[in-house]
Short mmCIF file of C-alpha atoms in Angstrom, two decimals:
data_model
loop_
_atom_site.label_atom_id
_atom_site.label_comp_id
_atom_site.label_asym_id
_atom_site.label_seq_id
_atom_site.Cartn_x
_atom_site.Cartn_y
_atom_site.Cartn_z
CA MET A 1 0.00 0.00 0.00
CA ILE A 2 1.45 3.34 -1.04
CA ASP A 3 0.64 6.26 1.27
CA LYS A 4 -1.34 8.91 -0.65
CA ASN A 5 -0.06 11.57 1.68
CA ALA A 6 3.56 10.71 0.88
CA PRO A 7 5.54 13.27 -1.12
CA ILE A 8 6.49 13.16 -4.77
CA GLY A 9 10.23 12.99 -5.42
CA VAL A 10 11.43 15.38 -8.12
CA PHE A 11 15.06 15.57 -9.22
CA ASP A 12 17.29 17.40 -11.61
CA SER A 13 20.98 18.09 -12.14
CA GLY A 14 20.48 21.48 -10.50
CA VAL A 15 17.96 24.31 -10.62
CA GLY A 16 16.39 23.65 -14.03
CA GLY A 17 13.95 21.07 -12.70
CA LEU A 18 12.35 23.77 -10.59
CA THR A 19 10.37 24.75 -13.69
CA VAL A 20 8.83 21.27 -13.49
CA ALA A 21 8.30 21.47 -9.73
CA ARG A 22 6.60 24.84 -10.28
CA GLU A 23 4.12 23.27 -12.73
CA ILE A 24 3.37 20.44 -10.27
CA MET A 25 2.73 23.03 -7.54
CA ARG A 26 0.34 24.86 -9.86
CA GLN A 27 -1.54 21.89 -11.26
CA ILE A 28 -1.75 19.62 -8.19
CA PRO A 29 -1.32 21.98 -5.25
CA ASN A 30 -2.24 19.36 -2.63
CA GLU A 31 0.85 17.31 -3.36
CA ARG A 32 3.93 17.40 -1.15
CA ILE A 33 7.28 17.52 -2.97
CA VAL A 34 10.82 16.48 -2.07
CA TYR A 35 13.12 18.13 -4.60
CA PHE A 36 16.74 17.15 -5.12
CA GLY A 37 19.15 19.25 -7.25
CA ASP A 38 22.56 17.69 -7.92
CA THR A 39 24.38 21.01 -7.71
CA ALA A 40 27.72 19.35 -6.88
CA ARG A 41 27.79 17.58 -10.24
CA VAL A 42 25.72 19.90 -12.44
CA PRO A 43 25.47 20.02 -15.48
CA TYR A 44 24.44 16.61 -16.83
CA GLY A 45 23.91 17.74 -20.43
CA SER A 46 27.49 17.22 -21.55
CA LYS A 47 28.09 13.98 -19.63
CA SER A 48 27.84 10.36 -20.78
CA LYS A 49 24.93 7.92 -20.43
CA GLU A 50 26.86 5.76 -17.95
CA THR A 51 27.71 8.68 -15.69
CA VAL A 52 24.24 10.25 -15.80
CA THR A 53 22.64 6.86 -15.08
CA ARG A 54 24.95 6.24 -12.12
CA PHE A 55 24.18 9.70 -10.71
CA SER A 56 20.42 9.18 -11.24
CA ARG A 57 20.45 5.83 -9.42
CA GLN A 58 22.13 7.45 -6.40
CA ILE A 59 19.45 10.15 -6.34
CA VAL A 60 16.60 7.65 -6.63
CA ARG A 61 18.08 5.77 -3.65
CA PHE A 62 18.17 9.03 -1.69
CA LEU A 63 14.56 9.86 -2.62
CA GLN A 64 13.47 6.41 -1.50
CA THR A 65 14.85 7.18 1.96
CA GLN A 66 12.38 10.09 1.93
CA LYS A 67 9.49 7.62 1.38
CA VAL A 68 8.26 9.20 -1.84
CA LYS A 69 5.19 7.70 -3.51
CA ALA A 70 6.31 8.56 -7.08
CA ILE A 71 9.33 10.04 -8.81
CA VAL A 72 9.61 12.66 -11.55
CA ILE A 73 12.91 12.91 -13.41
CA ALA A 74 12.74 16.65 -14.03
CA CYS A 75 15.80 16.67 -16.24
CA ASN A 76 15.74 15.93 -19.94
CA THR A 77 19.22 14.42 -20.06
CA ALA A 78 18.54 12.06 -17.15
CA SER A 79 15.12 11.19 -18.60
CA ALA A 80 16.75 10.42 -21.93
CA TYR A 81 19.54 8.30 -20.51
CA ALA A 82 18.32 6.73 -17.28
CA LEU A 83 14.50 6.50 -17.15
CA GLU A 84 14.04 3.13 -18.82
CA GLU A 85 16.69 1.33 -16.79
CA ILE A 86 15.55 2.79 -13.48
CA GLU A 87 11.87 2.21 -14.24
CA ALA A 88 12.57 -1.51 -14.55
CA GLU A 89 14.18 -1.55 -11.10
CA LEU A 90 11.52 0.38 -9.15
CA ASP A 91 8.21 -0.56 -7.56
CA ILE A 92 6.78 2.98 -7.43
CA PRO A 93 5.71 5.01 -10.47
CA ILE A 94 8.42 7.07 -12.18
CA ILE A 95 8.05 9.43 -15.13
CA GLY A 96 10.43 11.61 -17.08
CA VAL A 97 9.92 14.87 -18.94
CA VAL A 98 10.68 13.56 -22.41
CA LYS A 99 7.68 11.34 -23.17
CA PRO A 100 4.98 13.89 -22.20
CA GLY A 101 6.64 16.59 -24.34
CA ALA A 102 7.13 14.22 -27.27
CA LYS A 103 3.48 13.13 -27.15
CA VAL A 104 2.09 16.64 -27.32
CA ALA A 105 4.50 17.66 -30.08
CA ALA A 106 3.56 14.60 -32.16
CA GLU A 107 -0.12 15.50 -31.82
CA THR A 108 0.37 19.25 -32.38
CA THR A 109 2.38 19.40 -35.60
CA ALA A 110 0.45 20.07 -38.80
CA ASN A 111 3.30 19.85 -41.33
CA GLY A 112 5.09 16.97 -39.55
CA LYS A 113 8.28 18.98 -38.94
CA ILE A 114 9.21 19.11 -35.27
CA GLY A 115 12.28 20.81 -33.80
CA VAL A 116 13.89 19.89 -30.50
CA ILE A 117 16.32 22.16 -28.67
CA ALA A 118 18.20 20.63 -25.75
CA THR A 119 21.60 19.78 -24.30
CA GLU A 120 24.16 17.77 -26.27
CA GLY A 121 23.29 14.66 -24.25
CA THR A 122 19.57 14.80 -24.95
CA ILE A 123 20.07 15.57 -28.64
CA GLY A 124 22.71 12.86 -29.05
CA SER A 125 20.37 10.28 -27.48
CA HIS A 126 17.70 10.86 -30.21
CA ILE A 127 15.15 10.09 -27.53
CA TYR A 128 12.58 12.72 -28.56
CA SER A 129 12.71 11.46 -32.12
CA ARG A 130 12.13 7.88 -30.97
CA TYR A 131 9.09 8.71 -28.84
CA ILE A 132 7.61 11.05 -31.46
CA LYS A 133 7.91 8.44 -34.20
CA GLU A 134 6.15 5.85 -32.04
CA ILE A 135 3.09 8.11 -32.21
CA ASN A 136 3.62 9.79 -35.56
CA PRO A 137 5.93 7.67 -37.73
CA GLU A 138 5.82 10.20 -40.59
CA ALA A 139 7.15 13.05 -38.46
CA GLU A 140 10.51 14.58 -39.24
CA VAL A 141 12.38 15.47 -36.02
CA ILE A 142 15.27 17.94 -36.16
CA GLY A 143 17.42 18.22 -33.03
CA LYS A 144 19.69 21.13 -32.19
CA ALA A 145 22.01 21.26 -29.16
CA CYS A 146 22.18 24.72 -27.55
CA PRO A 147 24.98 24.49 -24.96
CA LEU A 148 25.09 28.21 -24.17
CA PHE A 149 21.42 28.56 -23.21
CA VAL A 150 21.88 27.06 -19.72
CA PRO A 151 24.76 29.35 -18.68
CA LEU A 152 22.94 32.36 -20.16
CA VAL A 153 19.83 31.51 -18.11
CA GLU A 154 21.91 30.95 -14.98
CA GLU A 155 23.64 34.30 -15.54
CA GLY A 156 20.18 35.89 -15.54
CA LEU A 157 20.25 37.05 -19.19
CA TRP A 158 16.66 35.90 -19.79
CA GLN A 159 15.92 38.93 -21.94
CA ASP A 160 19.09 40.30 -23.41
CA PRO A 161 20.61 41.14 -26.81
CA VAL A 162 23.32 38.50 -26.27
CA THR A 163 20.72 35.80 -25.69
CA ASP A 164 18.84 37.07 -28.77
CA GLU A 165 22.01 36.76 -30.86
CA ILE A 166 22.84 33.26 -29.60
CA ALA A 167 19.21 32.19 -30.13
CA LYS A 168 19.37 33.44 -33.72
CA ARG A 169 22.52 31.40 -34.37
CA TYR A 170 21.14 28.22 -32.84
CA LEU A 171 17.63 28.48 -34.29
CA THR A 172 18.19 29.73 -37.85
CA GLU A 173 18.55 26.23 -39.27
CA LEU A 174 15.28 25.17 -37.63
CA ILE A 175 13.53 28.21 -39.14
CA ASP A 176 15.02 27.42 -42.56
CA ILE A 177 13.75 23.84 -42.39
CA GLY A 178 10.25 25.20 -41.70
CA ILE A 179 9.36 23.41 -38.46
CA ASP A 180 5.92 24.29 -37.05
CA THR A 181 6.47 22.88 -33.54
CA LEU A 182 9.45 23.32 -31.22
CA ILE A 183 10.06 21.35 -28.03
CA LEU A 184 11.87 23.22 -25.23
CA GLY A 185 13.83 20.07 -24.42
CA CYS A 186 15.78 21.33 -21.40
CA THR A 187 14.20 22.41 -18.15
CA HIS A 188 16.03 25.75 -18.18
CA TYR A 189 14.53 26.80 -21.49
CA PRO A 190 11.03 27.80 -20.35
CA LEU A 191 12.79 30.72 -18.66
CA ILE A 192 13.87 32.07 -22.07
CA ARG A 193 10.62 31.07 -23.73
CA SER A 194 9.92 34.64 -24.85
CA THR A 195 13.32 34.96 -26.57
CA VAL A 196 12.89 31.62 -28.31
CA GLY A 197 9.29 32.47 -29.30
CA LYS A 198 10.30 35.87 -30.72
CA THR A 199 13.13 34.29 -32.71
CA MET A 200 11.00 31.49 -34.14
CA GLY A 201 8.03 33.73 -34.98
CA ASP A 202 4.28 33.27 -34.55
CA GLY A 203 3.97 30.30 -36.90
CA VAL A 204 5.79 27.96 -34.54
CA THR A 205 4.13 26.35 -31.49
CA LEU A 206 6.40 25.97 -28.47
CA VAL A 207 5.93 22.81 -26.41
CA ASN A 208 6.93 23.04 -22.74
CA PRO A 209 7.57 19.53 -21.37
CA ALA A 210 7.46 20.87 -17.79
CA TYR A 211 3.78 21.72 -18.22
CA GLU A 212 2.96 18.44 -19.99
CA THR A 213 4.80 16.40 -17.37
CA ALA A 214 2.80 17.89 -14.50
CA ARG A 215 -0.38 17.12 -16.45
CA GLU A 216 0.70 13.53 -17.05
CA LEU A 217 1.71 13.14 -13.40
CA LYS A 218 -1.76 14.25 -12.31
CA GLU A 219 -3.37 11.73 -14.66
CA LEU A 220 -1.09 8.95 -13.45
CA LEU A 221 -1.72 9.64 -9.76
CA THR A 222 -5.47 9.81 -10.41
CA LYS A 223 -5.45 6.51 -12.28
CA LYS A 224 -3.48 4.78 -9.53
CA GLY A 225 -5.61 6.28 -6.74
CA LEU A 226 -2.56 8.08 -5.38
CA LEU A 227 -3.70 11.73 -5.49
CA ASN A 228 -3.29 13.48 -2.18
CA GLU A 229 -6.80 14.41 -1.00
CA GLU A 230 -5.65 16.21 2.12
CA GLU A 231 -6.00 19.89 1.35
CA ALA A 232 -2.94 22.11 1.62
CA LYS A 233 -3.19 24.49 4.55
CA LEU A 234 -1.67 27.93 4.75
CA GLY A 235 1.71 27.80 6.44
CA ASP A 236 1.96 24.11 5.64
CA ASN A 237 5.52 23.23 4.69
CA ARG A 238 4.76 20.98 1.75
CA TYR A 239 7.98 21.48 -0.16
CA CYS A 240 11.43 20.22 0.90
CA PHE A 241 14.57 21.00 -1.04
CA TYR A 242 17.84 19.09 -0.97
CA VAL A 243 21.01 19.79 -2.94
CA SER A 244 24.45 18.22 -3.15
CA ASP A 245 26.23 21.60 -2.85
CA ALA A 246 25.96 25.38 -2.49
CA ALA A 247 22.55 25.64 -0.87
CA GLU A 248 22.56 29.45 -0.62
CA LYS A 249 23.05 29.94 -4.33
CA PHE A 250 20.35 27.37 -5.04
CA LYS A 251 17.94 29.17 -2.74
CA ARG A 252 18.54 32.51 -4.46
CA PHE A 253 17.89 31.07 -7.91
CA ALA A 254 14.94 28.98 -6.69
CA ASN A 255 13.28 32.03 -5.21
CA SER A 256 13.51 33.80 -8.58
CA ILE A 257 11.57 30.92 -10.19
CA ILE A 258 9.16 29.75 -7.51
CA LYS A 259 6.95 32.23 -5.75
CA TYR A 260 6.28 30.16 -2.63
CA GLY A 261 9.30 31.36 -0.68
CA ILE A 262 11.89 28.64 -0.32
CA LEU A 263 13.02 28.81 3.25
CA SER A 264 15.76 26.24 3.26
CA ALA A 265 17.69 23.83 1.10
CA LYS A 266 19.64 21.12 2.88
CA VAL A 267 22.97 19.85 1.60
CA ILE A 268 23.55 16.09 1.50
CA ASN A 269 26.49 14.04 0.22
CA ILE A 270 24.86 12.25 -2.70
CA GLU A 271 27.92 10.09 -3.38
CA GLU A 272 27.07 8.13 -0.22
CA TYR A 273 23.81 6.80 -1.69
CA MET B 118 63.98 8.75 -2.48
CA ILE B 119 61.70 10.19 -5.15
CA ASP B 120 62.26 8.83 -8.66
CA LYS B 121 63.32 11.68 -11.00
CA ASN B 122 61.90 9.80 -13.94
CA ALA B 123 58.46 9.61 -12.35
CA PRO B 124 55.69 11.68 -13.95
CA ILE B 125 54.23 14.96 -12.75
CA GLY B 126 50.55 14.76 -11.82
CA VAL B 127 48.47 17.63 -13.22
CA PHE B 128 44.76 17.96 -12.53
CA ASP B 129 41.84 20.20 -13.30
CA SER B 130 38.05 20.09 -13.22
CA GLY B 131 38.11 19.41 -16.96
CA VAL B 132 39.94 20.67 -20.02
CA GLY B 133 41.04 24.10 -18.76
CA GLY B 134 44.15 22.75 -17.04
CA LEU B 135 45.47 21.68 -20.41
CA THR B 136 46.69 25.26 -20.85
CA VAL B 137 48.92 24.60 -17.83
CA ALA B 138 49.99 21.16 -19.09
CA ARG B 139 50.86 22.80 -22.41
CA GLU B 140 53.17 25.29 -20.68
CA ILE B 141 54.88 22.48 -18.76
CA MET B 142 55.40 20.58 -22.02
CA ARG B 143 56.97 23.68 -23.56
CA GLN B 144 59.17 24.75 -20.66
CA ILE B 145 60.32 21.36 -19.31
CA PRO B 146 59.90 18.99 -22.25
CA ASN B 147 61.72 16.10 -20.59
CA GLU B 148 59.03 15.69 -17.95
CA ARG B 149 56.41 12.99 -18.12
CA ILE B 150 52.86 14.05 -17.24
CA VAL B 151 49.80 12.23 -15.92
CA TYR B 152 46.84 14.54 -16.48
CA PHE B 153 43.46 14.08 -14.83
CA GLY B 154 40.37 16.06 -15.90
CA ASP B 155 37.28 15.67 -13.70
CA THR B 156 34.87 15.84 -16.63
CA ALA B 157 32.12 13.99 -14.72
CA ARG B 158 31.87 16.78 -12.15
CA VAL B 159 33.05 19.82 -14.13
CA PRO B 160 32.79 22.79 -13.48
CA TYR B 161 34.27 23.53 -10.05
CA GLY B 162 33.99 27.31 -10.27
CA SER B 163 30.44 27.54 -8.91
CA LYS B 164 30.82 24.85 -6.24
CA SER B 165 31.62 25.17 -2.52
CA LYS B 166 34.98 24.89 -0.76
CA GLU B 167 33.96 21.62 0.97
CA THR B 168 32.91 19.95 -2.27
CA VAL B 169 35.92 21.13 -4.29
CA THR B 170 38.27 20.01 -1.50
CA ARG B 171 36.63 16.58 -1.32
CA PHE B 172 36.91 16.18 -5.10
CA SER B 173 40.54 17.35 -5.06
CA ARG B 174 41.49 14.84 -2.35
CA GLN B 175 40.03 11.99 -4.41
CA ILE B 176 42.07 13.10 -7.42
CA VAL B 177 45.28 13.39 -5.40
CA ARG B 178 44.72 9.83 -4.17
CA PHE B 179 44.30 8.68 -7.77
CA LEU B 180 47.45 10.51 -8.89
CA GLN B 181 49.39 8.86 -6.07
CA THR B 182 48.45 5.45 -7.48
CA GLN B 183 50.23 6.67 -10.63
CA LYS B 184 53.43 7.22 -8.59
CA VAL B 185 53.78 10.90 -9.46
CA LYS B 186 56.80 12.79 -8.07
CA ALA B 187 54.98 16.13 -7.79
CA ILE B 188 51.47 17.50 -8.30
CA VAL B 189 50.23 20.64 -10.03
CA ILE B 190 46.69 21.80 -9.25
CA ALA B 191 45.99 23.26 -12.68
CA CYS B 192 42.67 24.75 -11.63
CA ASN B 193 42.30 28.13 -9.98
CA THR B 194 39.23 27.18 -7.95
CA ALA B 195 40.83 24.01 -6.57
CA SER B 196 44.08 25.90 -5.90
CA ALA B 197 42.14 28.57 -4.04
CA TYR B 198 40.10 26.15 -1.94
CA ALA B 199 42.12 22.97 -1.49
CA LEU B 200 45.87 23.58 -1.91
CA GLU B 201 46.74 24.51 1.65
CA GLU B 202 44.87 21.62 3.26
CA ILE B 203 46.19 19.03 0.84
CA GLU B 204 49.75 20.37 0.99
CA ALA B 205 49.79 19.68 4.73
CA GLU B 206 48.79 16.05 4.13
CA LEU B 207 51.27 15.20 1.36
CA ASP B 208 54.91 14.14 1.30
CA ILE B 209 55.59 15.12 -2.32
CA PRO B 210 55.73 18.70 -3.63
CA ILE B 211 52.42 20.22 -4.73
CA ILE B 212 51.83 23.64 -6.26
CA GLY B 213 48.77 25.49 -7.45
CA VAL B 214 48.29 28.12 -10.15
CA VAL B 215 47.28 30.98 -7.88
CA LYS B 216 50.50 31.82 -6.05
CA PRO B 217 52.75 32.04 -9.14
CA GLY B 218 50.25 34.33 -10.91
CA ALA B 219 49.79 36.50 -7.81
CA LYS B 220 53.55 36.86 -7.37
CA VAL B 221 54.16 38.11 -10.91
CA ALA B 222 51.19 40.48 -10.77
CA ALA B 223 52.40 41.95 -7.47
CA GLU B 224 55.82 42.59 -9.01
CA THR B 225 54.49 43.86 -12.35
CA THR B 226 52.00 46.55 -11.34
CA ALA B 227 53.22 50.15 -11.45
CA ASN B 228 50.11 51.92 -10.13
CA GLY B 229 49.25 49.22 -7.57
CA LYS B 230 45.85 48.45 -9.11
CA ILE B 231 45.52 44.77 -10.06
CA GLY B 232 42.44 43.13 -11.57
CA VAL B 233 41.61 39.44 -11.29
CA ILE B 234 39.08 37.72 -13.53
CA ALA B 235 38.04 34.20 -12.54
CA THR B 236 35.15 31.93 -11.57
CA GLU B 237 32.78 32.83 -8.72
CA GLY B 238 34.58 30.39 -6.43
CA THR B 239 38.04 31.85 -6.99
CA ILE B 240 36.81 35.44 -6.67
CA GLY B 241 34.75 34.66 -3.56
CA SER B 242 37.80 33.07 -1.90
CA HIS B 243 39.80 36.37 -2.17
CA ILE B 244 42.85 34.15 -2.53
CA TYR B 245 44.62 36.27 -5.18
CA SER B 246 44.21 39.34 -3.04
CA ARG B 247 45.69 37.55 -0.01
CA TYR B 248 48.78 36.34 -1.86
CA ILE B 249 49.32 39.66 -3.62
CA LYS B 250 49.14 41.62 -0.37
CA GLU B 251 51.71 39.33 1.24
CA ILE B 252 54.17 40.63 -1.34
CA ASN B 253 52.80 44.09 -1.99
CA PRO B 254 50.65 45.23 0.96
CA GLU B 255 49.79 48.53 -0.75
CA ALA B 256 48.24 46.86 -3.80
CA GLU B 257 44.54 47.25 -4.49
CA VAL B 258 43.08 44.02 -5.90
CA ILE B 259 39.76 44.10 -7.74
CA GLY B 260 38.13 40.75 -8.48
CA LYS B 261 35.48 40.13 -11.12
CA ALA B 262 33.68 36.81 -11.66
CA CYS B 263 33.08 36.02 -15.34
CA PRO B 264 30.82 32.93 -15.36
CA LEU B 265 30.09 33.01 -19.09
CA PHE B 266 33.71 32.92 -20.26
CA VAL B 267 34.14 29.16 -19.66
CA PRO B 268 31.04 28.10 -21.64
CA LEU B 269 31.96 30.56 -24.42
CA VAL B 270 35.46 29.05 -24.64
CA GLU B 271 34.07 25.51 -24.59
CA GLU B 272 31.62 26.45 -27.36
CA GLY B 273 34.64 27.53 -29.44
CA LEU B 274 33.75 31.24 -29.57
CA TRP B 275 37.36 32.29 -28.88
CA GLN B 276 37.12 35.17 -31.33
CA ASP B 277 33.55 36.22 -31.77
CA PRO B 278 31.38 39.35 -31.44
CA VAL B 279 29.37 37.69 -28.63
CA THR B 280 32.53 37.07 -26.63
CA ASP B 281 33.60 40.67 -27.35
CA GLU B 282 30.27 41.94 -26.00
CA ILE B 283 30.38 39.78 -22.85
CA ALA B 284 34.02 40.77 -22.28
CA LYS B 285 33.03 44.44 -22.52
CA ARG B 286 30.31 43.97 -19.89
CA TYR B 287 32.53 42.07 -17.47
CA LEU B 288 35.63 44.22 -17.90
CA THR B 289 34.26 47.79 -18.07
CA GLU B 290 34.40 48.27 -14.31
CA LEU B 291 38.04 47.15 -14.26
CA ILE B 292 38.87 49.63 -17.03
CA ASP B 293 37.05 52.40 -15.16
CA ILE B 294 39.04 51.70 -11.99
CA GLY B 295 42.25 52.07 -14.02
CA ILE B 296 43.98 48.75 -13.29
CA ASP B 297 47.34 48.31 -15.04
CA THR B 298 47.67 44.54 -14.52
CA LEU B 299 45.08 41.82 -15.07
CA ILE B 300 45.39 38.21 -13.94
CA LEU B 301 43.72 35.59 -16.15
CA GLY B 302 42.58 33.71 -13.05
CA CYS B 303 40.91 30.73 -14.73
CA THR B 304 42.74 28.20 -16.86
CA HIS B 305 40.29 28.61 -19.74
CA TYR B 306 41.00 32.30 -20.11
CA PRO B 307 44.36 32.15 -21.91
CA LEU B 308 42.33 30.83 -24.86
CA ILE B 309 40.49 34.18 -25.08
CA ARG B 310 43.57 36.18 -24.22
CA SER B 311 43.35 38.21 -27.42
CA THR B 312 39.71 39.23 -26.76
CA VAL B 313 40.54 40.22 -23.19
CA GLY B 314 43.67 42.08 -24.31
CA LYS B 315 41.80 43.97 -27.03
CA THR B 316 39.05 44.96 -24.56
CA MET B 317 41.47 46.11 -21.85
CA GLY B 318 43.74 48.03 -24.25
CA ASP B 319 47.52 48.29 -24.52
CA GLY B 320 48.06 49.93 -21.13
CA VAL B 321 47.13 46.77 -19.22
CA THR B 322 49.56 43.86 -18.75
CA LEU B 323 47.92 40.44 -18.80
CA VAL B 324 49.34 37.84 -16.41
CA ASN B 325 48.93 34.20 -17.42
CA PRO B 326 49.22 31.96 -14.32
CA ALA B 327 49.65 28.89 -16.55
CA TYR B 328 52.95 30.24 -17.83
CA GLU B 329 54.14 31.37 -14.39
CA THR B 330 53.19 28.02 -12.82
CA ALA B 331 55.26 26.03 -15.32
CA ARG B 332 58.18 28.37 -14.58
CA GLU B 333 57.78 27.91 -10.84
CA LEU B 334 57.46 24.14 -11.24
CA LYS B 335 60.76 24.06 -13.14
CA GLU B 336 62.48 26.06 -10.39
CA LEU B 337 61.03 23.82 -7.69
CA LEU B 338 62.09 20.59 -9.39
CA THR B 339 65.56 22.00 -9.99
CA LYS B 340 65.93 23.06 -6.36
CA LYS B 341 64.82 19.65 -5.10
CA GLY B 342 67.01 17.76 -7.60
CA LEU B 343 63.92 16.24 -9.19
CA LEU B 344 64.26 17.40 -12.81
CA ASN B 345 64.04 14.55 -15.27
CA GLU B 346 67.40 14.36 -17.01
CA GLU B 347 66.43 11.57 -19.35
CA GLU B 348 65.89 13.20 -22.71
CA ALA B 349 62.52 12.82 -24.41
CA LYS B 350 62.75 10.61 -27.48
CA LEU B 351 60.63 10.87 -30.59
CA GLY B 352 57.64 8.53 -30.36
CA ASP B 353 58.04 8.41 -26.60
CA ASN B 354 54.62 8.38 -24.94
CA ARG B 355 55.37 10.86 -22.18
CA TYR B 356 51.83 12.11 -21.63
CA CYS B 357 48.93 10.12 -20.16
CA PHE B 358 45.42 11.49 -19.90
CA TYR B 359 42.66 10.32 -17.57
CA VAL B 360 39.15 11.71 -17.23
CA SER B 361 36.10 10.85 -15.15
CA ASP B 362 33.74 10.98 -18.14
CA ALA B 363 33.29 11.54 -21.89
CA ALA B 364 36.79 10.73 -23.09
CA GLU B 365 36.06 11.34 -26.79
CA LYS B 366 34.89 14.90 -26.23
CA PHE B 367 37.91 15.55 -24.01
CA LYS B 368 40.24 14.26 -26.70
CA ARG B 369 38.71 16.53 -29.34
CA PHE B 370 39.06 19.61 -27.18
CA ALA B 371 42.54 18.62 -25.98
CA ASN B 372 43.76 18.22 -29.53
CA SER B 373 42.63 21.77 -30.28
CA ILE B 374 44.83 23.06 -27.44
CA ILE B 375 47.84 20.74 -27.42
CA LYS B 376 49.72 20.07 -30.58
CA TYR B 377 51.33 16.79 -29.53
CA GLY B 378 48.47 14.56 -30.68
CA ILE B 379 46.59 13.08 -27.78
CA LEU B 380 46.04 9.47 -28.68
CA SER B 381 43.91 8.34 -25.81
CA ALA B 382 42.17 9.45 -22.65
CA LYS B 383 41.15 6.74 -20.25
CA VAL B 384 37.98 6.99 -18.17
CA ILE B 385 38.17 6.11 -14.47
CA ASN B 386 35.53 6.27 -11.71
CA ILE B 387 37.00 9.00 -9.51
CA GLU B 388 34.37 8.51 -6.78
CA GLU B 389 36.12 5.25 -5.88
CA TYR B 390 39.30 7.02 -4.75
#
């Protein structure tokens, strides 16, 4: 018997997954969340499958010590590399951010041309393409790695001429190909959604996997009878944050994304799990 | 008795330390080198003292299994945070990149105003300032963190209008203060030396700690009677490279920096040390 009142475990390589946590808070506000950001080993996007899978397994073991009822891999790279292996080893539900985004993109496109922007790891894995083609085998999926977007977001240049210029360089080939749907395939990217949208123009629909993942999580919990029915009360501390390093910096960034006031983030040594 | 023919251990969070290894290869070509790049946990610049020190200790333990005769911490952040503690625990010589750069800057400045550009970690540690003031107590040291320089270098934008623009933003306050000496306090920065030099103008002397560190290493080995007197032979494999992840990517980047042809980089699990 899984406890409905147990928290949902959400993890990412760092702060990016907070855009997913934020959507879960919005869409299913009764749920408690234990968030882990692997700030000691961030970023994952340029690392190998073996390394990202090893890191993800350690985090899942940590989250299990927190008695979570379900896990969300709120990181595209870890979802791409580690979800399938870990899913086979677990007895609680686990979802990643890739499949929900892929599904909506496959259903949204009119001309069958879908772009994906993400880290090198996610693009190199071809995971979005695989999931999209399972639903829409005729679709053409064009991936583009955008390694500078994450540091630009973390430097706070969400709306800035430099970010505009870098976006133009990365996105021009997707515009030239004539995609009509673009997946924001890295959890940092919703924060520069307006820059990406402006660069791509009105004809292109942006898909935000963070939003779709929260929606899918709600459906999954409902289906399994795991939705938390206990209503959130004011002053209730429903959200716990853990990181593997530099808690103060995490808190600052988190408070710029999430409006609930993050009071504390606890540092743990993730290599011990 | 330390074996003169033993290699020198050189380590960094990733590829940046190769600019230091390159200087050692140039200035003391008879020396063998074992290089370790912590590509699974790169970057260090935004991580805490505790974490960087823990990582550095693991790497030193690995290098000791390679029977090195001396160690160079070819990373400013790790030099700033971990050198003093590790030095006290070791029985072979170890040097970092900070002290040699600080020394030359302290001796070079005419107006006493010295700038330091580096990662957040190095700047926050105030380590350059401390070392400079030991030599030149009157000096004024102005630190500036430049978090986007590393990703720009790793994206290959060594000479690019975007890098020019970011350099202008980061460096304007140093120009306004009227510094006459600027330390390139991160091992990636020598690769954008020309952009930084152009932005600062002719009146500012750039100090490259990589160069000064190789010089100091040579002096130290000479003083201790540890210089390798066995001449390097053509085809001799004097340089070994180890990384904690993504060896292929490391090799590509390394070959763009070092002209000796890096044949292989072996992946090890550094968390086991």
